[in-house]
mmCIF file of C-alpha atoms and ligand atoms in Angstrom:
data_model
loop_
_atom_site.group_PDB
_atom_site.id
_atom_site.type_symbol
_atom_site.label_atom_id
_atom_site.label_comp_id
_atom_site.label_asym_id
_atom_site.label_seq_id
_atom_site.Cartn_x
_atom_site.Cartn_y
_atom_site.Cartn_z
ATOM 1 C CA UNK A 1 -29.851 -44.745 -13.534
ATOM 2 C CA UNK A 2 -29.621 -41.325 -11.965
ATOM 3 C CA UNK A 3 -30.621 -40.970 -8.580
ATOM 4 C CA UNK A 4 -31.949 -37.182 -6.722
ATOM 5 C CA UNK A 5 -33.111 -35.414 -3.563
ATOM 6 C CA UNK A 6 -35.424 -32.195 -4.358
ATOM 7 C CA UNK A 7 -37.633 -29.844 -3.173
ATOM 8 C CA UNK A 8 -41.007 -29.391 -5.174
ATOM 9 C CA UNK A 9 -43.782 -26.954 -3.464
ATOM 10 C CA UNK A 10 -42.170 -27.143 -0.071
ATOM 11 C CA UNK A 11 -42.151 -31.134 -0.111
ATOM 12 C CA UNK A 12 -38.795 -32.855 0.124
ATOM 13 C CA UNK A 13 -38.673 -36.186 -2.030
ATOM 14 C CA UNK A 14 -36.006 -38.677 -3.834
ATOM 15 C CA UNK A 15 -36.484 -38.832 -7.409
ATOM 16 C CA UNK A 16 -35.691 -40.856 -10.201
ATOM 17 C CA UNK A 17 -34.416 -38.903 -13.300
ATOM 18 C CA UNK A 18 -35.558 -40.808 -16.412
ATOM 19 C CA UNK A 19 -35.296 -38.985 -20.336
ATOM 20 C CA UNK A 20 -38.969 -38.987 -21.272
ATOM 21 C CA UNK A 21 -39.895 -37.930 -24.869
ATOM 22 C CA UNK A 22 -36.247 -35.715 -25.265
ATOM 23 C CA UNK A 23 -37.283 -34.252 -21.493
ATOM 24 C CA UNK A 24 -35.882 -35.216 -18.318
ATOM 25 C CA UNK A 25 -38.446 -36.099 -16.009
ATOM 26 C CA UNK A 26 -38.128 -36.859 -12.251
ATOM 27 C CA UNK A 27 -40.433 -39.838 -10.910
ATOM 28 C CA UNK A 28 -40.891 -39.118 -7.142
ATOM 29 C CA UNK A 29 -40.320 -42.061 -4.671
ATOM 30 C CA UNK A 30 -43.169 -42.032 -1.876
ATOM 31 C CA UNK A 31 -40.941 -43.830 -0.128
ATOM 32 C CA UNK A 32 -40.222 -41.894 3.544
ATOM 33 C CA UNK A 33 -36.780 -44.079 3.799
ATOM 34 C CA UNK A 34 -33.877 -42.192 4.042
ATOM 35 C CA UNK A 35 -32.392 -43.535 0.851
ATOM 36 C CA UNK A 36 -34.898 -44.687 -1.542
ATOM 37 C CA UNK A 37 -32.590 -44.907 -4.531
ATOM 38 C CA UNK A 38 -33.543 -48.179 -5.369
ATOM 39 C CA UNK A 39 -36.854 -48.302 -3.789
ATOM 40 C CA UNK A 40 -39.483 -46.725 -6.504
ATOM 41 C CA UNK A 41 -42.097 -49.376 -5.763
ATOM 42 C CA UNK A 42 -44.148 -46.697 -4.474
ATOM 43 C CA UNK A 43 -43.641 -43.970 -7.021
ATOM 44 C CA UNK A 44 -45.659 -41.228 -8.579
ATOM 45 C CA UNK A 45 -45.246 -41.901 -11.934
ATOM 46 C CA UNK A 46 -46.659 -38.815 -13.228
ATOM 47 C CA UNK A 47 -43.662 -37.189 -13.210
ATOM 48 C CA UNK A 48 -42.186 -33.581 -12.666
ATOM 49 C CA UNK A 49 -40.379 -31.805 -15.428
ATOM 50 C CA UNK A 50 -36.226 -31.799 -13.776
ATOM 51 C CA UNK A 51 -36.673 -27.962 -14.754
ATOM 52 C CA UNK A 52 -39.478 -27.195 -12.456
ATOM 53 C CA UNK A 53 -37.563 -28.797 -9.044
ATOM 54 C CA UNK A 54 -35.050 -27.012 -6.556
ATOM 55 C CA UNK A 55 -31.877 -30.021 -6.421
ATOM 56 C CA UNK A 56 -30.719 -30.361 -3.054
ATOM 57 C CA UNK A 57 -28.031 -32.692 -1.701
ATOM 58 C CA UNK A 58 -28.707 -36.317 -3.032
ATOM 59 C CA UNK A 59 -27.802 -37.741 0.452
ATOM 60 C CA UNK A 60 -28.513 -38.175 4.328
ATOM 61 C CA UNK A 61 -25.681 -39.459 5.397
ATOM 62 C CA UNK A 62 -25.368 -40.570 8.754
ATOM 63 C CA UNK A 63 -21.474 -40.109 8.449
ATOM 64 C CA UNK A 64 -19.209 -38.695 5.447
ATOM 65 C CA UNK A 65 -16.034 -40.243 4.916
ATOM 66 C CA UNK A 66 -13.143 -39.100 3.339
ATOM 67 C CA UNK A 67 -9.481 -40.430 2.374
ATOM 68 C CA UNK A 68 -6.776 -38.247 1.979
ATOM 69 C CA UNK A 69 -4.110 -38.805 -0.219
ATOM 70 C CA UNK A 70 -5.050 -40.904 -2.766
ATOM 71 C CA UNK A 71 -3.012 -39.580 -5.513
ATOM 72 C CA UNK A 72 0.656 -39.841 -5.539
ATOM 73 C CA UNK A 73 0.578 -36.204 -7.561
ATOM 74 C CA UNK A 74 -1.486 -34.531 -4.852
ATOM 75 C CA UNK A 75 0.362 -35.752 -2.181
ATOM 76 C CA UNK A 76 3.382 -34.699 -4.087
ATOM 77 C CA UNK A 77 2.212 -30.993 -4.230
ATOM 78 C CA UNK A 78 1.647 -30.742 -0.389
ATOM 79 C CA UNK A 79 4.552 -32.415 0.520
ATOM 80 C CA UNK A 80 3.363 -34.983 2.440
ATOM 81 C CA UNK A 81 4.416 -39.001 1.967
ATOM 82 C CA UNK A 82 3.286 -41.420 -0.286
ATOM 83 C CA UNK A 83 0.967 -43.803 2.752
ATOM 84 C CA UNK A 84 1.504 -47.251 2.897
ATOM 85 C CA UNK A 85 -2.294 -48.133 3.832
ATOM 86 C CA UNK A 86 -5.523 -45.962 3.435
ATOM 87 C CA UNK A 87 -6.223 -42.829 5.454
ATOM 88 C CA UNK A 88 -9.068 -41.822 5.965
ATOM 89 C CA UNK A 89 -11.137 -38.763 8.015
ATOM 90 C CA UNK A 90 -14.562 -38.237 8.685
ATOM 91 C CA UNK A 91 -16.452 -34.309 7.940
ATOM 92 C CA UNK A 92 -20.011 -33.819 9.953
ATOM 93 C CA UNK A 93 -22.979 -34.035 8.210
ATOM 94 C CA UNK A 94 -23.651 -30.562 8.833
ATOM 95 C CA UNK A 95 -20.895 -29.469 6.611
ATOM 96 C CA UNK A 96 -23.480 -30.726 3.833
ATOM 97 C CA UNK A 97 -24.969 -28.846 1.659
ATOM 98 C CA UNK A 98 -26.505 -29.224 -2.094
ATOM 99 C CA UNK A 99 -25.728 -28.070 -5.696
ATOM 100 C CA UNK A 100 -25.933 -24.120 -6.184
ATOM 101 C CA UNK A 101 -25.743 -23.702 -2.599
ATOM 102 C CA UNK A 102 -23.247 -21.236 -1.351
ATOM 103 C CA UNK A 103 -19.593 -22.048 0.379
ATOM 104 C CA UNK A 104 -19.270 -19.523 3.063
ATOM 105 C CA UNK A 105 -15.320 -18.876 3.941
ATOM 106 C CA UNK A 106 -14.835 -18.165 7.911
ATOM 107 C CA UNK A 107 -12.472 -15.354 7.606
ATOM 108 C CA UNK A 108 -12.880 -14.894 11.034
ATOM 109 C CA UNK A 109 -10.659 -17.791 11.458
ATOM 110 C CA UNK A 110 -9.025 -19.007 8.249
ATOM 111 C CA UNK A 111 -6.945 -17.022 5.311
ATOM 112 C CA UNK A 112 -6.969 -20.138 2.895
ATOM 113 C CA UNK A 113 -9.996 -22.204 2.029
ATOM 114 C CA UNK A 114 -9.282 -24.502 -1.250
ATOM 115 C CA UNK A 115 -11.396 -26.618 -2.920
ATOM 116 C CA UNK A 116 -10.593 -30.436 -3.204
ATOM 117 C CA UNK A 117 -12.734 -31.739 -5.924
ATOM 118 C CA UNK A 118 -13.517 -35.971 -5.418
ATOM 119 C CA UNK A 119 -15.320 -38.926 -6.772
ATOM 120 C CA UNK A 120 -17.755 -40.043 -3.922
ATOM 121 C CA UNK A 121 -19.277 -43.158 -3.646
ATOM 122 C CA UNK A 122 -22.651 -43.623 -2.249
ATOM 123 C CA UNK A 123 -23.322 -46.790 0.499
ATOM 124 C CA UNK A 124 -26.637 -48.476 -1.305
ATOM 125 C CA UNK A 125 -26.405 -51.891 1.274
ATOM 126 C CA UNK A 126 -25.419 -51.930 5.187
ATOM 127 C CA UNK A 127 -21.466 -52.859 5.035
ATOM 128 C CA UNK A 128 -19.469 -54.126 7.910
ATOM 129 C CA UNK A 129 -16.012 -55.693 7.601
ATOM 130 C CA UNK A 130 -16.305 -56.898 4.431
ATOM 131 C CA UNK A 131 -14.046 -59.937 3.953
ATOM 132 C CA UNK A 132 -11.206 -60.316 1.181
ATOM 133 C CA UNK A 133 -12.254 -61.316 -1.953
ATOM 134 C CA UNK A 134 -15.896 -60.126 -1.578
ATOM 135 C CA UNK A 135 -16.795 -57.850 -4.805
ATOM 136 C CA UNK A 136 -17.970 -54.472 -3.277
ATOM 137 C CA UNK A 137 -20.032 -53.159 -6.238
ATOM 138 C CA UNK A 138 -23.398 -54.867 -4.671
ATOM 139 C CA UNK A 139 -22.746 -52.199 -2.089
ATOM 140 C CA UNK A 140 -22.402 -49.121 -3.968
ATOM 141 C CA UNK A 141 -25.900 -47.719 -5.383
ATOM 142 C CA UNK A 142 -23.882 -44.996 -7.681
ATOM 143 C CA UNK A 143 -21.413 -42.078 -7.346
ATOM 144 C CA UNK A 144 -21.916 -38.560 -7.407
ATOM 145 C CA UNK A 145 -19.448 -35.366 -7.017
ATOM 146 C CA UNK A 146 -18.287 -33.808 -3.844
ATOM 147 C CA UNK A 147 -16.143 -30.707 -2.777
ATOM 148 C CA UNK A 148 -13.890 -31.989 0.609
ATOM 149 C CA UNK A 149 -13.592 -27.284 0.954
ATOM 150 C CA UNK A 150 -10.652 -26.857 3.677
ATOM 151 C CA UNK A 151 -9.168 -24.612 5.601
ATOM 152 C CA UNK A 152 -5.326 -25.615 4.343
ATOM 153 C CA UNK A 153 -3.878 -23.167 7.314
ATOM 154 C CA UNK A 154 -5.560 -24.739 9.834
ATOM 155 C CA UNK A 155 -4.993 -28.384 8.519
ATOM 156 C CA UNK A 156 -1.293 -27.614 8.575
ATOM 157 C CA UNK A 157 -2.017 -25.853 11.858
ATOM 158 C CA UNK A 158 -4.227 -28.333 13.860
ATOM 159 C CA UNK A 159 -2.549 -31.616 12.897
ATOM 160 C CA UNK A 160 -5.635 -33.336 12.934
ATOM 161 C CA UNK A 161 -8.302 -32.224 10.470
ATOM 162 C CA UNK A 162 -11.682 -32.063 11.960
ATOM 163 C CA UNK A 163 -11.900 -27.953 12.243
ATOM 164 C CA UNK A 164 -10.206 -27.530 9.045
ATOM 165 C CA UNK A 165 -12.634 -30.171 6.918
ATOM 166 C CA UNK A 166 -15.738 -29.599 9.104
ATOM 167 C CA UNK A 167 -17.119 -25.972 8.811
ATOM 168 C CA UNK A 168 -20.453 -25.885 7.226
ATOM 169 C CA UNK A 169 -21.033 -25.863 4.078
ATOM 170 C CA UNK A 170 -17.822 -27.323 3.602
ATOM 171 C CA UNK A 171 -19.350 -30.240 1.831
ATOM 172 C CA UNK A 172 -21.545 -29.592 -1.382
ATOM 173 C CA UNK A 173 -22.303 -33.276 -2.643
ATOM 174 C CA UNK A 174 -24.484 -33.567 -6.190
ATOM 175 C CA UNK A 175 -26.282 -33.189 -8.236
ATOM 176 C CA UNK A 176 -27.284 -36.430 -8.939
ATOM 177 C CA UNK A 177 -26.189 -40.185 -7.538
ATOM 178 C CA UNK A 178 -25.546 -42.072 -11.027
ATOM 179 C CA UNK A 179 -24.683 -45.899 -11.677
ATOM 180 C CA UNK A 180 -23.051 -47.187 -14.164
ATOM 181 C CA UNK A 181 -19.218 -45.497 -13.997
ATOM 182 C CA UNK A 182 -16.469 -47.525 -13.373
ATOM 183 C CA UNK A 183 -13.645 -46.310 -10.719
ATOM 184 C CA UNK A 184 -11.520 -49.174 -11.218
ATOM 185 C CA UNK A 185 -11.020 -48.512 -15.418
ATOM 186 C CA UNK A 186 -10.785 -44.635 -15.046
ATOM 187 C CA UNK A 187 -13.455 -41.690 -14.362
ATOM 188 C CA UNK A 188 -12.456 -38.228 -15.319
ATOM 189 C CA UNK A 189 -12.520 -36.072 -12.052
ATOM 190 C CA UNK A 190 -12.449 -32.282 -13.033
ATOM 191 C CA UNK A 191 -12.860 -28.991 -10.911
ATOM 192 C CA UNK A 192 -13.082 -25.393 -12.236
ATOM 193 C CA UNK A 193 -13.332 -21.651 -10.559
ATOM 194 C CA UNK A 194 -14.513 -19.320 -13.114
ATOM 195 C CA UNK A 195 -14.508 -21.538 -15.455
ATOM 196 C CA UNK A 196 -11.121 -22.760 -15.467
ATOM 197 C CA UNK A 197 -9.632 -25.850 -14.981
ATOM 198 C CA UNK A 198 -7.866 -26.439 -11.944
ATOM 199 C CA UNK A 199 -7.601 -30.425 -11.336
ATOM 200 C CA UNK A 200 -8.020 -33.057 -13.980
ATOM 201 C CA UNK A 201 -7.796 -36.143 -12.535
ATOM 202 C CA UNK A 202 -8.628 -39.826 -13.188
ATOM 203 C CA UNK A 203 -9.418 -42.900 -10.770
ATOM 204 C CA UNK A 204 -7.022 -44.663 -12.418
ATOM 205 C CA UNK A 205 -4.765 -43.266 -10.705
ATOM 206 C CA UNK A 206 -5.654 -43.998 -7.383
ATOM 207 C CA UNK A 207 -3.175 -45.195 -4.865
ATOM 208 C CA UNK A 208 -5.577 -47.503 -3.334
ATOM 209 C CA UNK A 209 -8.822 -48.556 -5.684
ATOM 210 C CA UNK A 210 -12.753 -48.587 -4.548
ATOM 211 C CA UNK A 211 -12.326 -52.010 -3.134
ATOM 212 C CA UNK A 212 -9.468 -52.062 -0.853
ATOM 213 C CA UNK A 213 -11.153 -48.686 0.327
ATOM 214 C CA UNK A 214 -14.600 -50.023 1.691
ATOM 215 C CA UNK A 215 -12.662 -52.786 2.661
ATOM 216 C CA UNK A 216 -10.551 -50.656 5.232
ATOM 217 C CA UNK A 217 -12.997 -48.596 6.363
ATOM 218 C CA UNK A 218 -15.287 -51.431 6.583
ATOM 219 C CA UNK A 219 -12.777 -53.289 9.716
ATOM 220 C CA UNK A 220 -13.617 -50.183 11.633
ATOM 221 C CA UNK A 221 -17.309 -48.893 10.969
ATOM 222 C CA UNK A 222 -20.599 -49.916 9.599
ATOM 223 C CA UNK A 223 -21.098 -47.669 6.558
ATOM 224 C CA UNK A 224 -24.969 -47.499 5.806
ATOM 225 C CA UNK A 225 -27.186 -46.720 3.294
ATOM 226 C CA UNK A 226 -26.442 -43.257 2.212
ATOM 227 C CA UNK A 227 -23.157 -42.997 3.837
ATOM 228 C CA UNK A 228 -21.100 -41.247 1.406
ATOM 229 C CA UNK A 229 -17.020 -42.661 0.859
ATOM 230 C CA UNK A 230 -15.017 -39.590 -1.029
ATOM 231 C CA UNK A 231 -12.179 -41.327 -2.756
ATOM 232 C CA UNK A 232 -9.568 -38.737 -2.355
ATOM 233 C CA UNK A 233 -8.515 -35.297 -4.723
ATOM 234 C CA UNK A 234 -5.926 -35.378 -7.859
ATOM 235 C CA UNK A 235 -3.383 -32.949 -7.732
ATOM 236 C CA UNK A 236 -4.577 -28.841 -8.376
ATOM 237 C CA UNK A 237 -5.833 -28.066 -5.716
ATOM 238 C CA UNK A 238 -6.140 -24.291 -4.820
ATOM 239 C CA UNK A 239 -7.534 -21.234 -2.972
ATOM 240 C CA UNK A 240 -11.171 -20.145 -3.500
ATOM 241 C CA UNK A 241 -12.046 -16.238 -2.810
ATOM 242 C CA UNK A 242 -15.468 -14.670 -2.187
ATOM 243 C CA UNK A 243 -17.412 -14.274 -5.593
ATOM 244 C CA UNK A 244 -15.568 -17.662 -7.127
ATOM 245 C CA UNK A 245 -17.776 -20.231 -8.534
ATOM 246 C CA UNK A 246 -16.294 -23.567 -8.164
ATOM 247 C CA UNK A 247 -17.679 -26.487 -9.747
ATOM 248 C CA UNK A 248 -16.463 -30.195 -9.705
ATOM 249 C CA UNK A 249 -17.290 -31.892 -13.253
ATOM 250 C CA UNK A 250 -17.384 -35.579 -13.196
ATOM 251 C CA UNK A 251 -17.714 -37.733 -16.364
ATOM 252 C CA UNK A 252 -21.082 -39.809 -16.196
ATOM 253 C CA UNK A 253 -22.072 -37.466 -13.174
ATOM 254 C CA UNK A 254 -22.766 -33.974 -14.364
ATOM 255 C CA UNK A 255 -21.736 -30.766 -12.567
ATOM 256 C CA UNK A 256 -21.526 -29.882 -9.033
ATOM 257 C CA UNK A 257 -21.490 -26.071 -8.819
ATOM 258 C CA UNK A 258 -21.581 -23.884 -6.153
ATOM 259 C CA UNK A 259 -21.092 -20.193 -5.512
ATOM 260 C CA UNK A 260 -18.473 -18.772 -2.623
ATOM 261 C CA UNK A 261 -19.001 -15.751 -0.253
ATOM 262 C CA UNK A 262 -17.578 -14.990 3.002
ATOM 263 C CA UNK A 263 -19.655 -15.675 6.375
ATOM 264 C CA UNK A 264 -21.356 -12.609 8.386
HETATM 265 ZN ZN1 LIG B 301 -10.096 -34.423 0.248
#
């Protein structure tokens, strides 16, 4: 299944994005809930050509966490240890934005944003301390592709990295929120500027794998429906400049692309 958010005549809906006759149709949820991925039951099943929508960010999240470190190559190539237990970081919802949307770089305040491209998993089913042994898939509803864009100077700067990860538009999410991939065997994570590849990653090389990650974050906060859980970036990471396009290529996901300029 592939899930979407998009903007038809000025009206904001979720979508389902089903292969009709060779064409890729969205169904439109009537649903008003703030994730109605699974929730078609009331649907307009007449359908909009995918071609005639505007995508936008596939998720509300009422909070967007991230871990760092979750690949012994990337935290090779910034020189920080190998961590003994999950870390993780939180980035403001406003720092969301949605595929083909622009990255603005604060110049005013920053010489070095990079891109960090990351397998993201979506929260389908409320999820508080979730006890050992319990299988976590019920309470993913899919995965889709997110940029974690960072100020590195002020990361290595601050110490802590809530002005560094938080800017907005420092978090395009998208295009679509698909099922069906499988973290814990291996899912190609890619990111290109210009059209060349920067990161090439897989999941199977995370440090610590989906389940032992909801399960951590789980002992401290509820994670809702449409809370988003980026798993981490592989090693590649790297500068973006002001007419870049950057775009984070997951396998079973599709292409998250998005264009940079520098703020006013
Ligand atoms: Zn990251």
């Amino acid at each position: 299944m592939r899930y979407c958010r998009f903007e038809h005549q000025s009206k904001t809906s979720y979508g389902l994005i089903e292969d009709v006759a060779g064409k890729e149709v969205i169904t439109r949820s009537l649903t008003k809930a703030a994730t109605a991925f699974s929730d078609f039951d009331r649907a307009d099943k007449a359908g909009l050509p995918l071609s005639s929508v505007r995508l936008l960010a596939p998720v509300e999240p009422s909070k967007i966490v991230c871990i760092g470190r979750n690949y012994r190559e990337h935290a090779k190539e910034l020189d920080h240890p190998i961590p003994t237990e999950p870390l993780f970081f939180l980035k403001p919802p406003s720092s969301l934005i949605g595929p083909e949307e622009e990255i603005r770089r604060p110049m005013d305040l920053s010489q070095r944003v990079d891109y960090e491209g990351e397998l993201t998993a979506v929260i389908g089913k409320r999820c508080y301390r979730l006890p050992e042994g319990e299988d976590v898939r019920p309470y993913i509803v899919g995965y889709t592709c997110l940029n974690d864009v960072t100020t590195r100077d002020l990361q290595n700067r601050d110490g802590q990295w809530t002005r560094a990860k938080g800017f907005d538009t420092f978090c395009p999410v998208g295009p679509v929120v698909a099922d069906g991939l499988d973290p814990w065997k291996g899912v190609r994570v890619q990111t290109l500027v210009n059209g060349e590849l920067r990161q090439n990653g897989t999941t199977a090389d995370f440090l610590f794998p989906m389940d032992v990650l909801l399960r951590f974050i789980s002992q401290v906060m509820t994670l809702e429906p449409g809370d988003i859980v980026a798993t981490g970036t592989p090693a590649g990471v790297g500068q973006l400049k002001a007419g870049d396009v950057v775009e984070v290529m997951i396998e079973g996901v599709g292409t998250l692309r998005n264009p940079v300029v520098d703020r006013k």
